[in-house]
PDB file of C-alpha atoms in Angstrom:
ATOM      1  CA  UNK A   1      96.585  91.183  96.374  1.00  0.00           C
ATOM      2  CA  UNK A   2      93.259  90.141  97.350  1.00  0.00           C
ATOM      3  CA  UNK A   3      90.914  92.031  96.406  1.00  0.00           C
ATOM      4  CA  UNK A   4      86.531  91.906  96.981  1.00  0.00           C
ATOM      5  CA  UNK A   5      84.564  92.794  99.790  1.00  0.00           C
ATOM      6  CA  UNK A   6      84.560  90.886 101.674  1.00  0.00           C
ATOM      7  CA  UNK A   7      88.097  88.964 102.587  1.00  0.00           C
ATOM      8  CA  UNK A   8      89.185  85.935 105.749  1.00  0.00           C
ATOM      9  CA  UNK A   9      91.924  86.416 107.032  1.00  0.00           C
ATOM     10  CA  UNK A  10      94.669  84.052 108.440  1.00  0.00           C
ATOM     11  CA  UNK A  11      92.939  84.734 112.180  1.00  0.00           C
ATOM     12  CA  UNK A  12      89.830  84.065 110.470  1.00  0.00           C
ATOM     13  CA  UNK A  13      88.554  87.514 111.826  1.00  0.00           C
ATOM     14  CA  UNK A  14      86.147  88.552 108.291  1.00  0.00           C
ATOM     15  CA  UNK A  15      86.018  92.062 106.135  1.00  0.00           C
ATOM     16  CA  UNK A  16      83.058  93.840 105.475  1.00  0.00           C
ATOM     17  CA  UNK A  17      82.239  96.255 102.679  1.00  0.00           C
ATOM     18  CA  UNK A  18      78.776  97.058 103.509  1.00  0.00           C
ATOM     19  CA  UNK A  19      77.742 100.344 101.211  1.00  0.00           C
ATOM     20  CA  UNK A  20      74.255  99.429 100.315  1.00  0.00           C
ATOM     21  CA  UNK A  21      72.551 102.480 102.422  1.00  0.00           C
ATOM     22  CA  UNK A  22      75.975 103.521 104.949  1.00  0.00           C
ATOM     23  CA  UNK A  23      79.485 103.302 104.315  1.00  0.00           C
ATOM     24  CA  UNK A  24      80.789 101.023 106.486  1.00  0.00           C
ATOM     25  CA  UNK A  25      84.359  98.693 107.289  1.00  0.00           C
ATOM     26  CA  UNK A  26      82.928  95.689 109.245  1.00  0.00           C
ATOM     27  CA  UNK A  27      85.192  93.661 111.520  1.00  0.00           C
ATOM     28  CA  UNK A  28      83.434  90.191 112.687  1.00  0.00           C
ATOM     29  CA  UNK A  29      84.210  87.239 114.409  1.00  0.00           C
ATOM     30  CA  UNK A  30      82.294  83.803 114.256  1.00  0.00           C
ATOM     31  CA  UNK A  31      79.115  85.835 112.978  1.00  0.00           C
ATOM     32  CA  UNK A  32      78.798  88.756 115.547  1.00  0.00           C
ATOM     33  CA  UNK A  33      81.009  92.616 114.252  1.00  0.00           C
ATOM     34  CA  UNK A  34      82.873  92.837 117.018  1.00  0.00           C
ATOM     35  CA  UNK A  35      84.454  96.468 115.132  1.00  0.00           C
ATOM     36  CA  UNK A  36      82.614  99.006 112.552  1.00  0.00           C
ATOM     37  CA  UNK A  37      83.782 101.892 111.475  1.00  0.00           C
ATOM     38  CA  UNK A  38      81.409 104.519 108.938  1.00  0.00           C
ATOM     39  CA  UNK A  39      83.112 106.237 105.784  1.00  0.00           C
ATOM     40  CA  UNK A  40      81.681 109.622 105.498  1.00  0.00           C
ATOM     41  CA  UNK A  41      80.277 110.061 101.956  1.00  0.00           C
ATOM     42  CA  UNK A  42      83.454 111.760  99.676  1.00  0.00           C
ATOM     43  CA  UNK A  43      81.760 114.829  98.653  1.00  0.00           C
ATOM     44  CA  UNK A  44      82.134 114.517  94.521  1.00  0.00           C
ATOM     45  CA  UNK A  45      79.366 110.888  95.654  1.00  0.00           C
ATOM     46  CA  UNK A  46      79.434 107.295  95.611  1.00  0.00           C
ATOM     47  CA  UNK A  47      79.161 105.023  92.957  1.00  0.00           C
ATOM     48  CA  UNK A  48      81.013 102.077  93.890  1.00  0.00           C
ATOM     49  CA  UNK A  49      83.977 100.160  95.769  1.00  0.00           C
ATOM     50  CA  UNK A  50      86.222  97.176  97.321  1.00  0.00           C
ATOM     51  CA  UNK A  51      89.225  96.673  99.353  1.00  0.00           C
ATOM     52  CA  UNK A  52      92.669  95.102  98.833  1.00  0.00           C
ATOM     53  CA  UNK A  53      94.126  93.154 101.434  1.00  0.00           C
ATOM     54  CA  UNK A  54      98.169  93.730 101.795  1.00  0.00           C
ATOM     55  CA  UNK A  55      99.972  89.983 101.297  1.00  0.00           C
ATOM     56  CA  UNK A  56     100.664  90.406 104.882  1.00  0.00           C
ATOM     57  CA  UNK A  57      97.077  91.566 105.537  1.00  0.00           C
ATOM     58  CA  UNK A  58      98.660  94.478 107.987  1.00  0.00           C
ATOM     59  CA  UNK A  59      97.278  97.108 105.754  1.00  0.00           C
ATOM     60  CA  UNK A  60      93.755  97.729 104.069  1.00  0.00           C
ATOM     61  CA  UNK A  61      93.015  99.765 100.998  1.00  0.00           C
ATOM     62  CA  UNK A  62      89.325 100.828 100.398  1.00  0.00           C
ATOM     63  CA  UNK A  63      89.138 102.485  96.337  1.00  0.00           C
ATOM     64  CA  UNK A  64      86.238 103.914  95.448  1.00  0.00           C
ATOM     65  CA  UNK A  65      84.559 106.537  92.935  1.00  0.00           C
ATOM     66  CA  UNK A  66      82.483 108.709  92.207  1.00  0.00           C
ATOM     67  CA  UNK A  67      80.771 107.394  88.881  1.00  0.00           C
ATOM     68  CA  UNK A  68      82.244 110.566  87.290  1.00  0.00           C
ATOM     69  CA  UNK A  69      85.481 109.903  86.243  1.00  0.00           C
ATOM     70  CA  UNK A  70      87.808 110.582  89.539  1.00  0.00           C
ATOM     71  CA  UNK A  71      88.974 108.142  92.193  1.00  0.00           C
ATOM     72  CA  UNK A  72      89.776 108.208  95.884  1.00  0.00           C
ATOM     73  CA  UNK A  73      91.387 105.832  97.854  1.00  0.00           C
ATOM     74  CA  UNK A  74      91.353 104.975 101.937  1.00  0.00           C
ATOM     75  CA  UNK A  75      94.820 103.128 104.037  1.00  0.00           C
ATOM     76  CA  UNK A  76      94.003 101.035 106.920  1.00  0.00           C
ATOM     77  CA  UNK A  77      96.638  99.988 109.459  1.00  0.00           C
ATOM     78  CA  UNK A  78      94.515  96.392 110.700  1.00  0.00           C
ATOM     79  CA  UNK A  79      95.809  96.721 114.386  1.00  0.00           C
ATOM     80  CA  UNK A  80      93.792  93.064 116.165  1.00  0.00           C
ATOM     81  CA  UNK A  81      90.085  93.795 115.357  1.00  0.00           C
ATOM     82  CA  UNK A  82      90.189  97.637 114.794  1.00  0.00           C
ATOM     83  CA  UNK A  83      90.643  99.455 111.188  1.00  0.00           C
ATOM     84  CA  UNK A  84      93.073 102.540 112.190  1.00  0.00           C
ATOM     85  CA  UNK A  85      93.136 104.902 109.043  1.00  0.00           C
ATOM     86  CA  UNK A  86      96.359 105.846 108.112  1.00  0.00           C
ATOM     87  CA  UNK A  87      96.097 107.858 105.197  1.00  0.00           C
ATOM     88  CA  UNK A  88      93.193 109.186 102.945  1.00  0.00           C
ATOM     89  CA  UNK A  89      93.363 110.264  98.794  1.00  0.00           C
ATOM     90  CA  UNK A  90      90.653 112.427  97.276  1.00  0.00           C
ATOM     91  CA  UNK A  91      89.883 112.287  94.846  1.00  0.00           C
ATOM     92  CA  UNK A  92      91.371 112.255  91.530  1.00  0.00           C
ATOM     93  CA  UNK A  93      90.781 112.320  87.454  1.00  0.00           C
ATOM     94  CA  UNK A  94      90.755 108.889  85.836  1.00  0.00           C
ATOM     95  CA  UNK A  95      89.337 105.817  86.238  1.00  0.00           C
ATOM     96  CA  UNK A  96      89.994 101.777  86.557  1.00  0.00           C
ATOM     97  CA  UNK A  97      92.979 101.936  89.428  1.00  0.00           C
ATOM     98  CA  UNK A  98      94.709  99.829  90.117  1.00  0.00           C
ATOM     99  CA  UNK A  99      97.020  99.377  93.589  1.00  0.00           C
ATOM    100  CA  UNK A 100     100.518  97.265  94.403  1.00  0.00           C
ATOM    101  CA  UNK A 101     102.579  96.965  96.981  1.00  0.00           C
ATOM    102  CA  UNK A 102     106.405  96.973  97.733  1.00  0.00           C
ATOM    103  CA  UNK A 103     107.408  93.783  98.825  1.00  0.00           C
ATOM    104  CA  UNK A 104     107.933  95.107 102.561  1.00  0.00           C
ATOM    105  CA  UNK A 105     104.869  97.722 102.287  1.00  0.00           C
ATOM    106  CA  UNK A 106     106.561 100.031 102.618  1.00  0.00           C
ATOM    107  CA  UNK A 107     105.170 101.823  99.323  1.00  0.00           C
ATOM    108  CA  UNK A 108     101.759 101.727  97.877  1.00  0.00           C
ATOM    109  CA  UNK A 109     101.517 102.203  94.135  1.00  0.00           C
ATOM    110  CA  UNK A 110      98.293 103.805  92.265  1.00  0.00           C
ATOM    111  CA  UNK A 111      98.036 103.127  88.634  1.00  0.00           C
ATOM    112  CA  UNK A 112      95.252 104.864  87.988  1.00  0.00           C
ATOM    113  CA  UNK A 113      94.616 106.141  83.636  1.00  0.00           C
ATOM    114  CA  UNK A 114      93.260 109.185  82.697  1.00  0.00           C
ATOM    115  CA  UNK A 115      90.856 107.260  80.827  1.00  0.00           C
ATOM    116  CA  UNK A 116      89.770 103.535  80.014  1.00  0.00           C
ATOM    117  CA  UNK A 117      89.777 104.483  76.082  1.00  0.00           C
ATOM    118  CA  UNK A 118      89.077 105.128  73.087  1.00  0.00           C
ATOM    119  CA  UNK A 119      92.416 106.624  72.751  1.00  0.00           C
ATOM    120  CA  UNK A 120      91.961 108.453  69.750  1.00  0.00           C
ATOM    121  CA  UNK A 121      94.895 110.150  67.757  1.00  0.00           C
ATOM    122  CA  UNK A 122      92.630 112.932  66.650  1.00  0.00           C
ATOM    123  CA  UNK A 123      91.192 113.387  69.992  1.00  0.00           C
ATOM    124  CA  UNK A 124      94.695 113.664  71.215  1.00  0.00           C
ATOM    125  CA  UNK A 125      96.325 117.262  72.555  1.00  0.00           C
ATOM    126  CA  UNK A 126      99.266 118.308  70.365  1.00  0.00           C
ATOM    127  CA  UNK A 127     102.951 119.624  71.539  1.00  0.00           C
ATOM    128  CA  UNK A 128     104.993 122.689  70.135  1.00  0.00           C
ATOM    129  CA  UNK A 129     106.284 120.924  67.300  1.00  0.00           C
ATOM    130  CA  UNK A 130     102.621 119.118  66.017  1.00  0.00           C
ATOM    131  CA  UNK A 131     103.075 116.766  66.761  1.00  0.00           C
ATOM    132  CA  UNK A 132     100.302 114.502  69.165  1.00  0.00           C
ATOM    133  CA  UNK A 133     100.188 113.230  72.018  1.00  0.00           C
ATOM    134  CA  UNK A 134      98.324 112.122  74.963  1.00  0.00           C
ATOM    135  CA  UNK A 135      97.638 112.716  79.012  1.00  0.00           C
ATOM    136  CA  UNK A 136      97.677 109.219  79.165  1.00  0.00           C
ATOM    137  CA  UNK A 137      97.802 108.382  83.676  1.00  0.00           C
ATOM    138  CA  UNK A 138      99.403 109.453  86.379  1.00  0.00           C
ATOM    139  CA  UNK A 139     101.021 106.969  89.019  1.00  0.00           C
ATOM    140  CA  UNK A 140     101.005 107.945  92.807  1.00  0.00           C
ATOM    141  CA  UNK A 141     102.724 106.693  95.409  1.00  0.00           C
ATOM    142  CA  UNK A 142     103.178 106.862  98.984  1.00  0.00           C
ATOM    143  CA  UNK A 143     105.315 106.380 101.227  1.00  0.00           C
ATOM    144  CA  UNK A 144     103.080 104.972 104.218  1.00  0.00           C
ATOM    145  CA  UNK A 145     105.752 105.606 107.080  1.00  0.00           C
ATOM    146  CA  UNK A 146     105.668 109.169 105.895  1.00  0.00           C
ATOM    147  CA  UNK A 147     101.972 109.619 104.896  1.00  0.00           C
ATOM    148  CA  UNK A 148     103.823 111.717 101.940  1.00  0.00           C
ATOM    149  CA  UNK A 149     102.175 111.071  97.738  1.00  0.00           C
ATOM    150  CA  UNK A 150     104.161 111.497  94.543  1.00  0.00           C
ATOM    151  CA  UNK A 151     102.029 112.061  91.322  1.00  0.00           C
ATOM    152  CA  UNK A 152     104.182 111.065  88.316  1.00  0.00           C
ATOM    153  CA  UNK A 153     102.282 111.566  84.568  1.00  0.00           C
ATOM    154  CA  UNK A 154     102.682 109.479  81.574  1.00  0.00           C
ATOM    155  CA  UNK A 155     102.063 110.734  78.585  1.00  0.00           C
ATOM    156  CA  UNK A 156     101.934 108.694  75.721  1.00  0.00           C
ATOM    157  CA  UNK A 157     103.066 109.615  71.695  1.00  0.00           C
ATOM    158  CA  UNK A 158     101.286 107.258  69.889  1.00  0.00           C
ATOM    159  CA  UNK A 159     102.730 105.349  66.921  1.00  0.00           C
ATOM    160  CA  UNK A 160     100.730 105.862  62.577  1.00  0.00           C
ATOM    161  CA  UNK A 161      99.639 102.250  63.623  1.00  0.00           C
ATOM    162  CA  UNK A 162      98.115 103.782  67.424  1.00  0.00           C
ATOM    163  CA  UNK A 163      94.360 103.833  66.114  1.00  0.00           C
ATOM    164  CA  UNK A 164      94.901 100.436  64.122  1.00  0.00           C
ATOM    165  CA  UNK A 165      96.280  99.084  67.474  1.00  0.00           C
ATOM    166  CA  UNK A 166      94.982 100.583  70.992  1.00  0.00           C
ATOM    167  CA  UNK A 167      92.302 102.563  70.323  1.00  0.00           C
ATOM    168  CA  UNK A 168      90.248 100.191  72.630  1.00  0.00           C
ATOM    169  CA  UNK A 169      92.982  98.519  74.593  1.00  0.00           C
ATOM    170  CA  UNK A 170      92.681  98.260  78.095  1.00  0.00           C
ATOM    171  CA  UNK A 171      93.890 100.310  80.907  1.00  0.00           C
ATOM    172  CA  UNK A 172      97.260 100.411  81.387  1.00  0.00           C
ATOM    173  CA  UNK A 173      98.173  98.377  85.578  1.00  0.00           C
ATOM    174  CA  UNK A 174     101.389  97.458  87.315  1.00  0.00           C
ATOM    175  CA  UNK A 175     102.300  94.200  87.449  1.00  0.00           C
ATOM    176  CA  UNK A 176     104.777  93.917  90.164  1.00  0.00           C
ATOM    177  CA  UNK A 177     107.311  95.887  92.151  1.00  0.00           C
ATOM    178  CA  UNK A 178     110.709  94.628  92.326  1.00  0.00           C
ATOM    179  CA  UNK A 179     111.994  96.154  95.973  1.00  0.00           C
ATOM    180  CA  UNK A 180     113.788  99.980  95.569  1.00  0.00           C
ATOM    181  CA  UNK A 181     114.647  98.747  92.041  1.00  0.00           C
ATOM    182  CA  UNK A 182     111.959  99.050  89.032  1.00  0.00           C
ATOM    183  CA  UNK A 183     108.131  99.036  88.495  1.00  0.00           C
ATOM    184  CA  UNK A 184     106.708  96.959  85.440  1.00  0.00           C
ATOM    185  CA  UNK A 185     103.966  98.243  84.224  1.00  0.00           C
ATOM    186  CA  UNK A 186     101.709  96.186  81.629  1.00  0.00           C
ATOM    187  CA  UNK A 187     100.473  98.460  78.745  1.00  0.00           C
ATOM    188  CA  UNK A 188      98.300  98.309  76.247  1.00  0.00           C
ATOM    189  CA  UNK A 189     101.253  97.280  73.346  1.00  0.00           C
ATOM    190  CA  UNK A 190     103.646  95.254  76.178  1.00  0.00           C
ATOM    191  CA  UNK A 191     105.093  95.373  79.400  1.00  0.00           C
ATOM    192  CA  UNK A 192     107.536  99.317  79.943  1.00  0.00           C
ATOM    193  CA  UNK A 193     109.589  98.611  82.977  1.00  0.00           C
ATOM    194  CA  UNK A 194     110.520 101.856  84.798  1.00  0.00           C
ATOM    195  CA  UNK A 195     113.777 102.623  87.652  1.00  0.00           C
ATOM    196  CA  UNK A 196     113.173 103.480  90.524  1.00  0.00           C
ATOM    197  CA  UNK A 197     112.462 107.045  91.808  1.00  0.00           C
ATOM    198  CA  UNK A 198     110.718 108.114  88.975  1.00  0.00           C
ATOM    199  CA  UNK A 199     111.013 111.071  87.113  1.00  0.00           C
ATOM    200  CA  UNK A 200     107.649 113.623  87.396  1.00  0.00           C
ATOM    201  CA  UNK A 201     106.855 112.845  83.696  1.00  0.00           C
ATOM    202  CA  UNK A 202     107.547 109.884  82.097  1.00  0.00           C
ATOM    203  CA  UNK A 203     107.121 109.725  78.342  1.00  0.00           C
ATOM    204  CA  UNK A 204     107.226 106.662  76.172  1.00  0.00           C
ATOM    205  CA  UNK A 205     106.964 105.789  72.439  1.00  0.00           C
ATOM    206  CA  UNK A 206     105.525 102.941  71.526  1.00  0.00           C
ATOM    207  CA  UNK A 207     106.076 101.109  68.475  1.00  0.00           C
TER     208      UNK A 207
END
């Protein structure tokens, strides 16, 4: 999926994010702006953002962050030379979000790490058995047609070698989602494959 602030579509229209002053999304043809939409600044502040274009060029995601470990997005449908807003996700706690559409683009999935690290076991929470764990992030799944989002929490129980191998690890992200069957996640310790539908809480115990 294409990511950036400026795209040239297959029909030669251009889509541009401009957030130097106001936040605007524009469609440009032959160097002229033929459509522009003003995005209201979020109440939690605005620290920057980027655009993602679906493979079919049917949908546009405007992902943005507050600068205070919060992320949000707005989903648009591209109708000829108009951007139709069809879903808004308010700020959620986390940073380093990534996105992927299902193969038929009926679903948009957001992988939202709780933090970009480091993940030291000294900072972990403990369960009822005094075992350390992290609330590592969320997988948020949007049914585009129904406009409903389901949130799934990732819990990680670190191994004995966690401090050496994982403390400075990169955020997790989704690598692919084969239609209707499974979700492939790239975690700091390797790939995890989750069967769909997901449980509300997903527990990992990496070795």
